[in-house]
mmCIF file of C-alpha atoms in Angstrom:
data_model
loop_
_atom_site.group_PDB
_atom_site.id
_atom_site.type_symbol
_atom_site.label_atom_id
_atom_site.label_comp_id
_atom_site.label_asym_id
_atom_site.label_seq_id
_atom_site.Cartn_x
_atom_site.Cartn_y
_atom_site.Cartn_z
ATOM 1 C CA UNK A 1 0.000 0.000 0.000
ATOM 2 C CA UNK A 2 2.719 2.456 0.667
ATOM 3 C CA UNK A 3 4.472 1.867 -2.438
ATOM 4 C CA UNK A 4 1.054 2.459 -4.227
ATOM 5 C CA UNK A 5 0.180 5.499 -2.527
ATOM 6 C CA UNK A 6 4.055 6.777 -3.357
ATOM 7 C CA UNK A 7 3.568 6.374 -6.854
ATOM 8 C CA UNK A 8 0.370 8.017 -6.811
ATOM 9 C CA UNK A 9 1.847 10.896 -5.297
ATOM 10 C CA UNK A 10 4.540 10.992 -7.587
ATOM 11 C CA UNK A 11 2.262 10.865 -10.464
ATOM 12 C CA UNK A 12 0.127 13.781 -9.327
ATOM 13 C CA UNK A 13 2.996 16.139 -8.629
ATOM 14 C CA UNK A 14 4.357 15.254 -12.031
ATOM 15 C CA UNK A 15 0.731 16.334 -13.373
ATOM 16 C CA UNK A 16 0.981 19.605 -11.606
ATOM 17 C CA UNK A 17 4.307 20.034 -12.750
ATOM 18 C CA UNK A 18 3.538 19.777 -16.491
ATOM 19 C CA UNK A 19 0.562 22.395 -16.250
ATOM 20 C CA UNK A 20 1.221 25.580 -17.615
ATOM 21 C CA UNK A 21 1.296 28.851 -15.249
ATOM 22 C CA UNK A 22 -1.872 30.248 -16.839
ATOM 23 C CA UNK A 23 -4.003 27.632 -16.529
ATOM 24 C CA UNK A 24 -3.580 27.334 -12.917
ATOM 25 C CA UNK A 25 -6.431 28.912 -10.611
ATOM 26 C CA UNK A 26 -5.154 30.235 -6.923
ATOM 27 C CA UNK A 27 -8.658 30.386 -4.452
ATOM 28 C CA UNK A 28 -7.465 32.830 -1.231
ATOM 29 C CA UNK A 29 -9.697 32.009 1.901
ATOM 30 C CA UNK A 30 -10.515 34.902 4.221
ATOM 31 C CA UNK A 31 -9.909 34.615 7.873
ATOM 32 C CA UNK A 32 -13.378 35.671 8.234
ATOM 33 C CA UNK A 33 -14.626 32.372 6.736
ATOM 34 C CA UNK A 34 -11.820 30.144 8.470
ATOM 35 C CA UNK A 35 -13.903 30.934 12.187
ATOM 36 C CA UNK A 36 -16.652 28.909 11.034
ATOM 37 C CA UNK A 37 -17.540 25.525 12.939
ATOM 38 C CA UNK A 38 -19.214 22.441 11.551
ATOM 39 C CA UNK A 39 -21.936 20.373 12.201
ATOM 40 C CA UNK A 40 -22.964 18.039 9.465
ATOM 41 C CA UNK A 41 -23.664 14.055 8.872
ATOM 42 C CA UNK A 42 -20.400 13.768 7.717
ATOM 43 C CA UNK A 43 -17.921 15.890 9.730
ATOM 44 C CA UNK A 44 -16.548 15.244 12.714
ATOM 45 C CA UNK A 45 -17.994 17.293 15.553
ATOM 46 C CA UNK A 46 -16.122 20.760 15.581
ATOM 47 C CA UNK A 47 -14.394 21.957 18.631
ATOM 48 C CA UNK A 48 -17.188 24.198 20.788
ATOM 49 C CA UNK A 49 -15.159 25.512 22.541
ATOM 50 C CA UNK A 50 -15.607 29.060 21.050
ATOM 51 C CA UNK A 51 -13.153 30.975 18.387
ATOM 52 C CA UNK A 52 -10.541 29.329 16.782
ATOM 53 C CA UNK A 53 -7.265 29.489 18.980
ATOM 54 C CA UNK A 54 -4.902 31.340 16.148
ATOM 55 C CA UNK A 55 -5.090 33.177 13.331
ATOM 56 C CA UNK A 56 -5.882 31.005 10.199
ATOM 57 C CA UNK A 57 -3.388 31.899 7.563
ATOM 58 C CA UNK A 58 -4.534 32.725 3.690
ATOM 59 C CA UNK A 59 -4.323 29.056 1.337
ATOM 60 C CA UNK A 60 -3.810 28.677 -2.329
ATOM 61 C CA UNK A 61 -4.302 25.824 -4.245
ATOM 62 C CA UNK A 62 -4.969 24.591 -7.624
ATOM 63 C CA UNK A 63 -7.973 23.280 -8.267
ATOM 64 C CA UNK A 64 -8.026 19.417 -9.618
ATOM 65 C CA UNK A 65 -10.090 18.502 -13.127
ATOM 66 C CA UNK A 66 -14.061 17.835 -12.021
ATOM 67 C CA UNK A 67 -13.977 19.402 -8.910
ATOM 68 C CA UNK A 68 -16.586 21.987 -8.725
ATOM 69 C CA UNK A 69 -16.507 24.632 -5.422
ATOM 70 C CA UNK A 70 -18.998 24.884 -3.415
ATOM 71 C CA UNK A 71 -19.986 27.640 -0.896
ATOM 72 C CA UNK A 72 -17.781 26.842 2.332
ATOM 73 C CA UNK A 73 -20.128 26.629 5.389
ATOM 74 C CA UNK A 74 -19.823 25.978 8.779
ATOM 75 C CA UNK A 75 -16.093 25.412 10.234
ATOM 76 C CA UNK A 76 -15.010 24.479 6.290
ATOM 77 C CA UNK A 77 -13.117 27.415 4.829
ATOM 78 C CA UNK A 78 -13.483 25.195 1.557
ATOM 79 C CA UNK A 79 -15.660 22.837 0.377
ATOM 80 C CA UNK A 80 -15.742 21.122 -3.076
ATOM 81 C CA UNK A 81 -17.021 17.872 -4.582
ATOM 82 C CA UNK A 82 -16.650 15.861 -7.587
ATOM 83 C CA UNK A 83 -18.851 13.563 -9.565
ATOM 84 C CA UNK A 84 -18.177 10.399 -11.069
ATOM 85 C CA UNK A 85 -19.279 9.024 -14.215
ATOM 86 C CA UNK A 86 -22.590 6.617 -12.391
ATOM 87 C CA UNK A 87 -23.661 9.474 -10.568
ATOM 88 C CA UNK A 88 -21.783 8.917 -7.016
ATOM 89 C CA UNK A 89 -20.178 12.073 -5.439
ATOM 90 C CA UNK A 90 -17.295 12.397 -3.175
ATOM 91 C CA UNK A 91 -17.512 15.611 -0.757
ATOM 92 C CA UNK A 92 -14.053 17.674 0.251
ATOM 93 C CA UNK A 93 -13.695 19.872 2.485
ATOM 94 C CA UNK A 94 -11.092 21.789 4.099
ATOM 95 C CA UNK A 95 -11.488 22.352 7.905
ATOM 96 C CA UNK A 96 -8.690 23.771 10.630
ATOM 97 C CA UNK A 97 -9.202 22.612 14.207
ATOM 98 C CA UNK A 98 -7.183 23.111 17.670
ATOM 99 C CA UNK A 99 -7.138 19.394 18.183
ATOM 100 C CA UNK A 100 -3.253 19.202 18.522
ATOM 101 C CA UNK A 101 -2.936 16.006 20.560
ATOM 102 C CA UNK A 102 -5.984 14.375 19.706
ATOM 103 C CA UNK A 103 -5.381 12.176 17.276
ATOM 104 C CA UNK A 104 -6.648 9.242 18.572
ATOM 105 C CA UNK A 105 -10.252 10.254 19.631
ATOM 106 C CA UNK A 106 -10.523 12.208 16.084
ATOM 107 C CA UNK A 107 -9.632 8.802 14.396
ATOM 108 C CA UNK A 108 -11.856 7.060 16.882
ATOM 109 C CA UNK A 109 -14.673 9.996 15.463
ATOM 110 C CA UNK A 110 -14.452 8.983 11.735
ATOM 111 C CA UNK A 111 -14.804 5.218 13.053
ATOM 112 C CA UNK A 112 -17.782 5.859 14.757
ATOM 113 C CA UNK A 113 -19.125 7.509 11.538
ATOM 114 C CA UNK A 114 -18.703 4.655 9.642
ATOM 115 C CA UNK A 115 -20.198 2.175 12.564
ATOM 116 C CA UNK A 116 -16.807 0.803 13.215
ATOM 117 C CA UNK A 117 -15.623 0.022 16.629
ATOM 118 C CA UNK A 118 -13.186 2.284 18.673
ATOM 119 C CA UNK A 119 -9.539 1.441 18.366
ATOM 120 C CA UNK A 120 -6.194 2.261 19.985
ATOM 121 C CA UNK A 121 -4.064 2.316 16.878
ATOM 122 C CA UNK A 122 -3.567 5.510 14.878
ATOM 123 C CA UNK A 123 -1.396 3.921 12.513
ATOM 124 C CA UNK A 124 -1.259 6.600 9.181
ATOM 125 C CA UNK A 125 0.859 7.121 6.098
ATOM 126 C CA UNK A 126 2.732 10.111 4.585
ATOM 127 C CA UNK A 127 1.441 12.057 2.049
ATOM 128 C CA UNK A 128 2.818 15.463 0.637
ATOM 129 C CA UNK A 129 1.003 18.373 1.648
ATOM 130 C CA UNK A 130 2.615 21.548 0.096
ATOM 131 C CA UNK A 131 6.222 22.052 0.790
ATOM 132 C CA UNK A 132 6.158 19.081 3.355
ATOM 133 C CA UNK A 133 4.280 16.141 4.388
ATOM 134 C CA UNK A 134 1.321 15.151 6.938
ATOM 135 C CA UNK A 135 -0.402 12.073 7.536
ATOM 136 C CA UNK A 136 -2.857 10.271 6.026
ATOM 137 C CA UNK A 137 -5.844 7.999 7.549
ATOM 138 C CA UNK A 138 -8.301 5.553 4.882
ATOM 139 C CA UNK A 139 -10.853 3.936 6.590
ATOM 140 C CA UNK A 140 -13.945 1.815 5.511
ATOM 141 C CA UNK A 141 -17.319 0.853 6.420
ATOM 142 C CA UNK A 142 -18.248 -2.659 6.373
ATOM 143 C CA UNK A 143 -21.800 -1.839 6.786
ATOM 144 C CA UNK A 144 -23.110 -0.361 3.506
ATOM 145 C CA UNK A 145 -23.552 3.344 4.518
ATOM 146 C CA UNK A 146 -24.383 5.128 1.351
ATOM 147 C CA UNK A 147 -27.988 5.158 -0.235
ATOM 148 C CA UNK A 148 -27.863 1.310 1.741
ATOM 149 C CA UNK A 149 -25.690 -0.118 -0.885
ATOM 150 C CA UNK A 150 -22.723 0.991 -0.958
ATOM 151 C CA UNK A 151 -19.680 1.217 1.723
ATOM 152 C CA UNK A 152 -18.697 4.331 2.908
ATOM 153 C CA UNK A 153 -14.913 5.580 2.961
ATOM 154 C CA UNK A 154 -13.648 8.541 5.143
ATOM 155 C CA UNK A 155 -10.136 9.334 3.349
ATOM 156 C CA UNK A 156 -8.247 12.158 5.402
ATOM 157 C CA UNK A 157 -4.920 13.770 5.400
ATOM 158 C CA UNK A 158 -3.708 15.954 8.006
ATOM 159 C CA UNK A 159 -1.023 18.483 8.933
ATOM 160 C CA UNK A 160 -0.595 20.578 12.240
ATOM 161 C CA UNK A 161 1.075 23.856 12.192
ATOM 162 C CA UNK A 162 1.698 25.092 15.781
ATOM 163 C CA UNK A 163 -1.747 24.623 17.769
ATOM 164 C CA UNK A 164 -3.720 24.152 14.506
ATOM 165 C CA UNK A 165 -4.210 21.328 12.832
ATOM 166 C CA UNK A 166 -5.678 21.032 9.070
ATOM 167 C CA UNK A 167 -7.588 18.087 8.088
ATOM 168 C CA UNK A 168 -8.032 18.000 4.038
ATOM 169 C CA UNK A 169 -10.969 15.337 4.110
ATOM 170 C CA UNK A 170 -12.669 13.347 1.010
ATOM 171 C CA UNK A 171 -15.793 11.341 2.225
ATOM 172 C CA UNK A 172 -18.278 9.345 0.141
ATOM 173 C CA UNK A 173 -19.141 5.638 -1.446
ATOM 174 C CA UNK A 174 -16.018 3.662 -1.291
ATOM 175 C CA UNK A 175 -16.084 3.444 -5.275
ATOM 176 C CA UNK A 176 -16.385 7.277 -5.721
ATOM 177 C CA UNK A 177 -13.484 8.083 -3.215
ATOM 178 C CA UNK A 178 -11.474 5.727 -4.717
ATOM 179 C CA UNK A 179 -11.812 7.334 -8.412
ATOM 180 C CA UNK A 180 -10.787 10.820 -7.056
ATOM 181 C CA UNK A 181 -7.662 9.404 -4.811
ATOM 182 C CA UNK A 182 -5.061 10.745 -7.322
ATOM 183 C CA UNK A 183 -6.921 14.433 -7.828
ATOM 184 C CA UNK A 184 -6.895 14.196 -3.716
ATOM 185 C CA UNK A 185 -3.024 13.872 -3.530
ATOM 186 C CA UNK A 186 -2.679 16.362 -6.290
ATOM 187 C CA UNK A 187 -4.516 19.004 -4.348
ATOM 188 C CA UNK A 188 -2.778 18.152 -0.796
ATOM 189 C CA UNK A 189 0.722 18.592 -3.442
ATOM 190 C CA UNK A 190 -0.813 21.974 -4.281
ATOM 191 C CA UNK A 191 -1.476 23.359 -1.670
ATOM 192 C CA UNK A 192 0.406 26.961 -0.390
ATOM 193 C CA UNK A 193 0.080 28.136 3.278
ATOM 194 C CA UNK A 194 0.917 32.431 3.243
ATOM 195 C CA UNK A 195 4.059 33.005 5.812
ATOM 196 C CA UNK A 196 1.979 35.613 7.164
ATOM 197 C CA UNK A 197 -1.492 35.387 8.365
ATOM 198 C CA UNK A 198 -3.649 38.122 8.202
ATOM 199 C CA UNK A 199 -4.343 40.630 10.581
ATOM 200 C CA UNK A 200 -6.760 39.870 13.052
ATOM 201 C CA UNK A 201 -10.800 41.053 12.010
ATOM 202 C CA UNK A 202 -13.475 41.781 14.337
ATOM 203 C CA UNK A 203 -15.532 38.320 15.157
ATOM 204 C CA UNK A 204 -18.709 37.516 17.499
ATOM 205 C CA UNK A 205 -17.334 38.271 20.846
ATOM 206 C CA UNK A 206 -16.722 34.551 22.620
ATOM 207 C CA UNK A 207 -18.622 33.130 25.084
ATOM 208 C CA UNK A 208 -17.325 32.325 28.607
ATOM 209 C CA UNK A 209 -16.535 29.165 29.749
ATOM 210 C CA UNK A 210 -19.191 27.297 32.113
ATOM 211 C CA UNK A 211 -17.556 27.910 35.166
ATOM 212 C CA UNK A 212 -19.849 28.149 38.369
ATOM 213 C CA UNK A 213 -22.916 28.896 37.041
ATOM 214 C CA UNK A 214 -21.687 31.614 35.163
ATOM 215 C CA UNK A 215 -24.563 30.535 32.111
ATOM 216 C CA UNK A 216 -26.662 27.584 34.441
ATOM 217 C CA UNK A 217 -28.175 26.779 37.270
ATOM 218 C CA UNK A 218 -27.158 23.034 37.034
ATOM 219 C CA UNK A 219 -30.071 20.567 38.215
ATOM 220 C CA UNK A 220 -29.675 18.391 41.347
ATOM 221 C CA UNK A 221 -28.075 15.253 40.304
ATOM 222 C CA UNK A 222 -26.637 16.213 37.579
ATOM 223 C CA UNK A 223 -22.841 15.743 37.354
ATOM 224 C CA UNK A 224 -20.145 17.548 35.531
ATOM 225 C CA UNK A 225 -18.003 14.924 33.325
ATOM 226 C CA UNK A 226 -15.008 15.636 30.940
ATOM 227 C CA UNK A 227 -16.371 17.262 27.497
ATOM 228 C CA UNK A 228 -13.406 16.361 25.921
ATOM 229 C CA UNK A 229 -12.108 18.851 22.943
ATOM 230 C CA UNK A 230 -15.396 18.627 21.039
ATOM 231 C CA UNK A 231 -18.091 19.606 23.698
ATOM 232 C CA UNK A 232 -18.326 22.802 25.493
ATOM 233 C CA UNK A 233 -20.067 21.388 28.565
ATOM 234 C CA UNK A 234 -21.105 17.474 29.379
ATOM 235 C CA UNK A 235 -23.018 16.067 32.412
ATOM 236 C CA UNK A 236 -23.826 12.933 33.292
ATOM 237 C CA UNK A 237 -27.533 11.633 35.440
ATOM 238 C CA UNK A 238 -27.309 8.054 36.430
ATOM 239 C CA UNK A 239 -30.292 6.166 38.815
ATOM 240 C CA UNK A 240 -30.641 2.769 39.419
ATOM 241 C CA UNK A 241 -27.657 1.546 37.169
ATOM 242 C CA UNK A 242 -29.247 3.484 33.842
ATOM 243 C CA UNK A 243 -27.640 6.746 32.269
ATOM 244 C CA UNK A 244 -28.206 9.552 30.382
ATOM 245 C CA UNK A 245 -25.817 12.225 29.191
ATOM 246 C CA UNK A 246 -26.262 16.147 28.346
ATOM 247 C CA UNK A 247 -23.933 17.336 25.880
ATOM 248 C CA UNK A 248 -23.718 21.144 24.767
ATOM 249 C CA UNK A 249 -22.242 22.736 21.804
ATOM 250 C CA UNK A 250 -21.587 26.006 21.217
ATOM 251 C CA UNK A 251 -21.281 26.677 17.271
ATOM 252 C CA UNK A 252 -20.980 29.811 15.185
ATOM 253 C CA UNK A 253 -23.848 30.567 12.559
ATOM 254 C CA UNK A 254 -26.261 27.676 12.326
ATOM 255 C CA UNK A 255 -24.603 25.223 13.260
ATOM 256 C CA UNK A 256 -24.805 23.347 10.117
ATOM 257 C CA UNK A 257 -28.392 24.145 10.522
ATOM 258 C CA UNK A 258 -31.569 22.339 12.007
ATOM 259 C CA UNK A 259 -32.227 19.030 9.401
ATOM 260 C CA UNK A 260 -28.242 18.217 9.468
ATOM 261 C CA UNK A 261 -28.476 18.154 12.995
ATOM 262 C CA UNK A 262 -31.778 16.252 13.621
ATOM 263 C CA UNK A 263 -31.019 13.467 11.136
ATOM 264 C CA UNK A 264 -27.357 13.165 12.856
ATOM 265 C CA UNK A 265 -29.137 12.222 15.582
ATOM 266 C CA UNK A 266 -31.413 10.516 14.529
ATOM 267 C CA UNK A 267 -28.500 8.282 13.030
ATOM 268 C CA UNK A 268 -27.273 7.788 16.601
ATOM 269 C CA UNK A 269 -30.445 5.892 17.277
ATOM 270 C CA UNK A 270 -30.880 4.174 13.893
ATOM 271 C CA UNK A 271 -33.507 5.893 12.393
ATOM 272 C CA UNK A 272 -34.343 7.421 9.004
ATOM 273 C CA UNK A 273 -33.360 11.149 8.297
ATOM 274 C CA UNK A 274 -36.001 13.656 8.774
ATOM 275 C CA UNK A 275 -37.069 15.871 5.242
ATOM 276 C CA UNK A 276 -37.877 19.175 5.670
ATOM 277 C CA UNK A 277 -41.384 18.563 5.929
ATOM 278 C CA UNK A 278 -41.092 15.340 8.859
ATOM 279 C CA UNK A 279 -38.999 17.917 11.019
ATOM 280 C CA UNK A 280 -41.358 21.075 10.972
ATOM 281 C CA UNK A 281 -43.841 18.084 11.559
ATOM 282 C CA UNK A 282 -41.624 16.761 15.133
ATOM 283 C CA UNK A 283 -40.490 20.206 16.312
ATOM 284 C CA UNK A 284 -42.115 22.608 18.365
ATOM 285 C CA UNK A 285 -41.073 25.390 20.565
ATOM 286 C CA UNK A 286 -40.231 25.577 24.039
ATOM 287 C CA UNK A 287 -38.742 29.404 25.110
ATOM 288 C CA UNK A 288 -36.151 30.452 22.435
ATOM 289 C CA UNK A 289 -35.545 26.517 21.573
ATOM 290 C CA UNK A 290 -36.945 24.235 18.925
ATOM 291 C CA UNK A 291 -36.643 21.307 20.267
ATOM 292 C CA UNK A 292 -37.047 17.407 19.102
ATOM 293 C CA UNK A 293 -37.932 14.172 21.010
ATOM 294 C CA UNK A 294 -37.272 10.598 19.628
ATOM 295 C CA UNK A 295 -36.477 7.097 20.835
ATOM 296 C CA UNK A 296 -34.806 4.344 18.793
ATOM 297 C CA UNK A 297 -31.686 1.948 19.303
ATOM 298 C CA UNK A 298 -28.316 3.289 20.802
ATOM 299 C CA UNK A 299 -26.032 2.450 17.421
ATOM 300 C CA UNK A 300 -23.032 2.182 19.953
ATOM 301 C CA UNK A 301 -24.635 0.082 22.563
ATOM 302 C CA UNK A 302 -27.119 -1.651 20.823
ATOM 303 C CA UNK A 303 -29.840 -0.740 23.565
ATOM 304 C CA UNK A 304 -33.432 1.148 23.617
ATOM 305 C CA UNK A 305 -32.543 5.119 23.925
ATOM 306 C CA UNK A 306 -34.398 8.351 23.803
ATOM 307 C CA UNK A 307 -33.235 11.753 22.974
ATOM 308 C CA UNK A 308 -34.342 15.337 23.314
ATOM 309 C CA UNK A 309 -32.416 17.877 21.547
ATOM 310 C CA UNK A 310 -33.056 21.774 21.873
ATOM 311 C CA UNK A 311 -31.377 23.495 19.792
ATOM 312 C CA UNK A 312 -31.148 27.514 20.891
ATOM 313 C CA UNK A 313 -30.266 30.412 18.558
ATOM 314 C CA UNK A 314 -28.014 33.564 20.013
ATOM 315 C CA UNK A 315 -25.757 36.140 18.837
ATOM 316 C CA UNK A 316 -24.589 35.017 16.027
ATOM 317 C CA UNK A 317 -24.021 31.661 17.316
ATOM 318 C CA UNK A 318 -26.190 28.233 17.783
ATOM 319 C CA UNK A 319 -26.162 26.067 21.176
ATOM 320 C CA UNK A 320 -26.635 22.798 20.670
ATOM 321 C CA UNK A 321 -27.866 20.911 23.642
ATOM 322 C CA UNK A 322 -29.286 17.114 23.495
ATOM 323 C CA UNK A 323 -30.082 14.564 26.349
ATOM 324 C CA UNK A 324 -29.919 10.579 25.480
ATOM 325 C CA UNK A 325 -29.918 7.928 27.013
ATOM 326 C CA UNK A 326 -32.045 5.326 29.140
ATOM 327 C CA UNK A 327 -35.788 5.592 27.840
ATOM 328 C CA UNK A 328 -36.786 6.480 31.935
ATOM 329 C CA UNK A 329 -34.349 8.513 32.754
ATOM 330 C CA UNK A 330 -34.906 10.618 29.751
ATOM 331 C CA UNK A 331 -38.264 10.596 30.574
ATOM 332 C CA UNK A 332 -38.026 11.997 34.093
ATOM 333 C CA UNK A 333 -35.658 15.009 33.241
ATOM 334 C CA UNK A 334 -37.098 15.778 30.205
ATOM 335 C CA UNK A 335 -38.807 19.143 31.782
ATOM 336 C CA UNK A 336 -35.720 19.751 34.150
ATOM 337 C CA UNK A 337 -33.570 19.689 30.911
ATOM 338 C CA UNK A 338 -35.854 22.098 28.990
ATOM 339 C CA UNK A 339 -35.877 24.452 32.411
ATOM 340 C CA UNK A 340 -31.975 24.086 32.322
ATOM 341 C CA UNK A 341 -32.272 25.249 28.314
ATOM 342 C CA UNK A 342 -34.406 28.084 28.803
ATOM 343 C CA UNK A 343 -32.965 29.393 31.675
ATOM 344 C CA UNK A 344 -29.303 29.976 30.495
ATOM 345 C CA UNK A 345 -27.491 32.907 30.899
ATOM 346 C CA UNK A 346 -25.333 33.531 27.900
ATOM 347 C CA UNK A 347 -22.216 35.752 29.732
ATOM 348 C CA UNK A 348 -20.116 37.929 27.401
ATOM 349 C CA UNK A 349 -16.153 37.960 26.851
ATOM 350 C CA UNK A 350 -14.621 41.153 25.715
#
C-alpha cells in the first residue's frame, strides 16, 4: 500500500508540474470564513469551545479537473465535490481545528461515523502536503452506509502547524473516493500556506466558559463529566444503574443548521433522516428553543434510547444541547432539561 500510494503521489505532482502557469487557478480564503464551525452528517464534531485558537493563515491551491466549489459553510473554509461518471459524489472539504494532541479520539470519530468500533491504533501514512508532508488515515465501512448499498470511505490527510491542525478530508461511497484518490493527492501537493497570516478582524465576541454557574443553574443530580475537545459542557444523570448524558455545543452561525443536525441524531439511534417537511412536523417550541424528542436503538450500545435535543439560537451563534440515554431517565428530566435550556445565561467575553 505504501508503495502504491508513493507512486500516486509521484504521479500527481508530475501532473501539476507539467501544467502551464496560466491555466492554474489560486482560491485565497478569508480569515473571516476560516472561524466557522461544523456540524454536518459527515464531519466530525467541531471543537465548541468558542473561536478558533490562532489566526488562520490565507491558502492557495490549484484546483483538480471535475472538482466543482462549493460555498464553504460551517467550520469548512473550503468545500468542493466531484462527480463520477454513475452518478456517485465524493464531498471535500477543508477544515482547521485546535485538536493538537488528539489524534486518537478524532480517528476514533471517523470510526464511529462509519459504525466501526473504537480502536487504539492511529497507525497513518505520509502524504505530501505543500512544501512538506502530513499524515494520512483511509478507513472503511463494512456496513453499507451510502444510499444502503454501498460502503462508505472517510479518506483524510492531516497536517498541524503550531496549535492548529488542518484536516483535508474526502468522504463518500467507497467506489467514488477511490476514483478521485489521485486528484486528492494532487490538491494536498498543491497546496500553499501564506508566511503571514492576516491581521486579526473583528468576530462575534466569545462566550465564557461554564464555570460556576456563570450561564446555568445546574439541576440536582446532575454531574459535571469531561467534554473532551469537542463539547463545550457534558453532564452525566445516572439512577438505578441506567444513564443519560447532556452534551452542549456552542457553534458559530447555524450550526450546520436544524435538518443536518436532527437526522445526525437521529442516526445515533438508527432511524431514518427527517425531510424538511417530517422535522417542521416533530419540532415545536419551548422558550427560544426548537426542540425534538425521539427514541430508537443506541447504534453504539445496541440498547433502547431516547433523545431530546433543543437546539437555541443567540448572537450570532447556535447552542446545541441534546439529552440521550435510558428511555426512563430521559423521561423523568425531560422538563428539568428544557428548564436548564431556557434558563441559560449567555455571559459575554470582551
Amino acid at each position: 500500500m505504501r508503495k502504491k500510494l508513493s507512486a500516486v503521489i509521484v504521479l500527481a505532482a508530475f501532473a501539476l508540474a507539467g501544467c502551464e502557469k496560466n491555466d492554474v487557478k489560486v482560491y485565497h480564503v478569508a480569515k473571516e470564513e476560516a472561524s466557522v464551525p461544523p456540524v454536518t452528517a459527515t464531519e466530525v464534531a467541531a471543537p465548541a469551545h468558542g473561536e478558533m485558537a490562532a489566526a488562520t493563515p490565507q491558502l492557495h491551491w490549484t484546483l483538480p479537473p471535475g472538482w466543482t466549489e462549493k460555498t464553504a459553510s460551517n467550520m469548512r473554509v473550503a468545500s468542493f465535490e466531484a462527480t463520477a461518471a454513475d452518478g456517485q459524489v465524493a464531498d471535500i472539504g477543508v477544515l482547521p481545528m485546535p485538536v493538537a494532541g488528539q489524534e486518537l479520539q478524532i480517528v476514533n470519530m471517523w470510526r464511529d461515523q462509519l459504525k466501526l468500533s473504537a480502536t487504539t491504533n492511529t497507525e497513518s501514512e505520509t502524504v505530501a502536503i505543500g512544501s512538506g508532508t502530513g499524515k494520512l488515515f483511509s478507513l472503511v465501512s463494512e456496513a453499507p452506509l451510502v444510499e444502503g448499498k454501498f460502503p462508505a470511505r472517510i479518506l483524510v490527510a492531516m497536517q498541524t502547524r503550531g496549535e492548529m491542525t488542518w484536516f483535508f478530508k474526502i468522504t463518500g461511497a467507497d467506489a467514488a473516493v477511490a476514483a478521485q484518490k489521485e486528484n486528492f493527492f494532487a490538491f494536498l501537493k498543491s497546496v500553499l500556506f501564506d508566511a503571514t497570516p492576516p491581521a486579526p478582524v473583528a468576530t462575534t465576541p466569545a462566550v465564557e466558559a461554564p464555570t460556576g454557574n456563570s450561564i446555568w443553574e445546574v439541576p440536582s443530580g446532575w454531574q459535571a463529566a469531561d467534554a473532551g475537545p469537542m463539547l463545550f459542557a457534558k453532564f452525566s444523570i445516572a439512577a438505578n444503574g441506567a444513564k443519560a448524558d447532556v452534551n452542549i455545543s456552542q457553534l458559530l452561525r447555524d450550526g450546520g443548521g436544524m435538518l443536518a443536525n436532527v437526522n445526525r441524531w437521529r442516526g445515533q439511534l438508527g432511524l431514518n433522516p427527517f425531510d424538511e417537511t417530517e422535522l417542521a412536523k416533530n419540532t415545536y417550541a419551548s422558550g427560544s428553543a426548537s426542540v425534538v424528542d425521539f427514541s430508537g436503538t443506541n447504534a453504539k450500545t445496541g440498547q433502547p434510547a431516547r433523545l431530546v435535543a433543543a437546539v437555541v439560537p443567540h448572537g450570532g451563534q447556535t447552542w446545541f444541547y441534546k439529552l440521550m440515554g435510558d428511555d426512563a431517565i430521559v423521561a423523568a428530566q425531560k422538563e428539568i432539561f428544557l428548564k436548564f435550556v431556557q434558563t441559560a445565561k449567555y455571559g459575554i467575553s470582551n
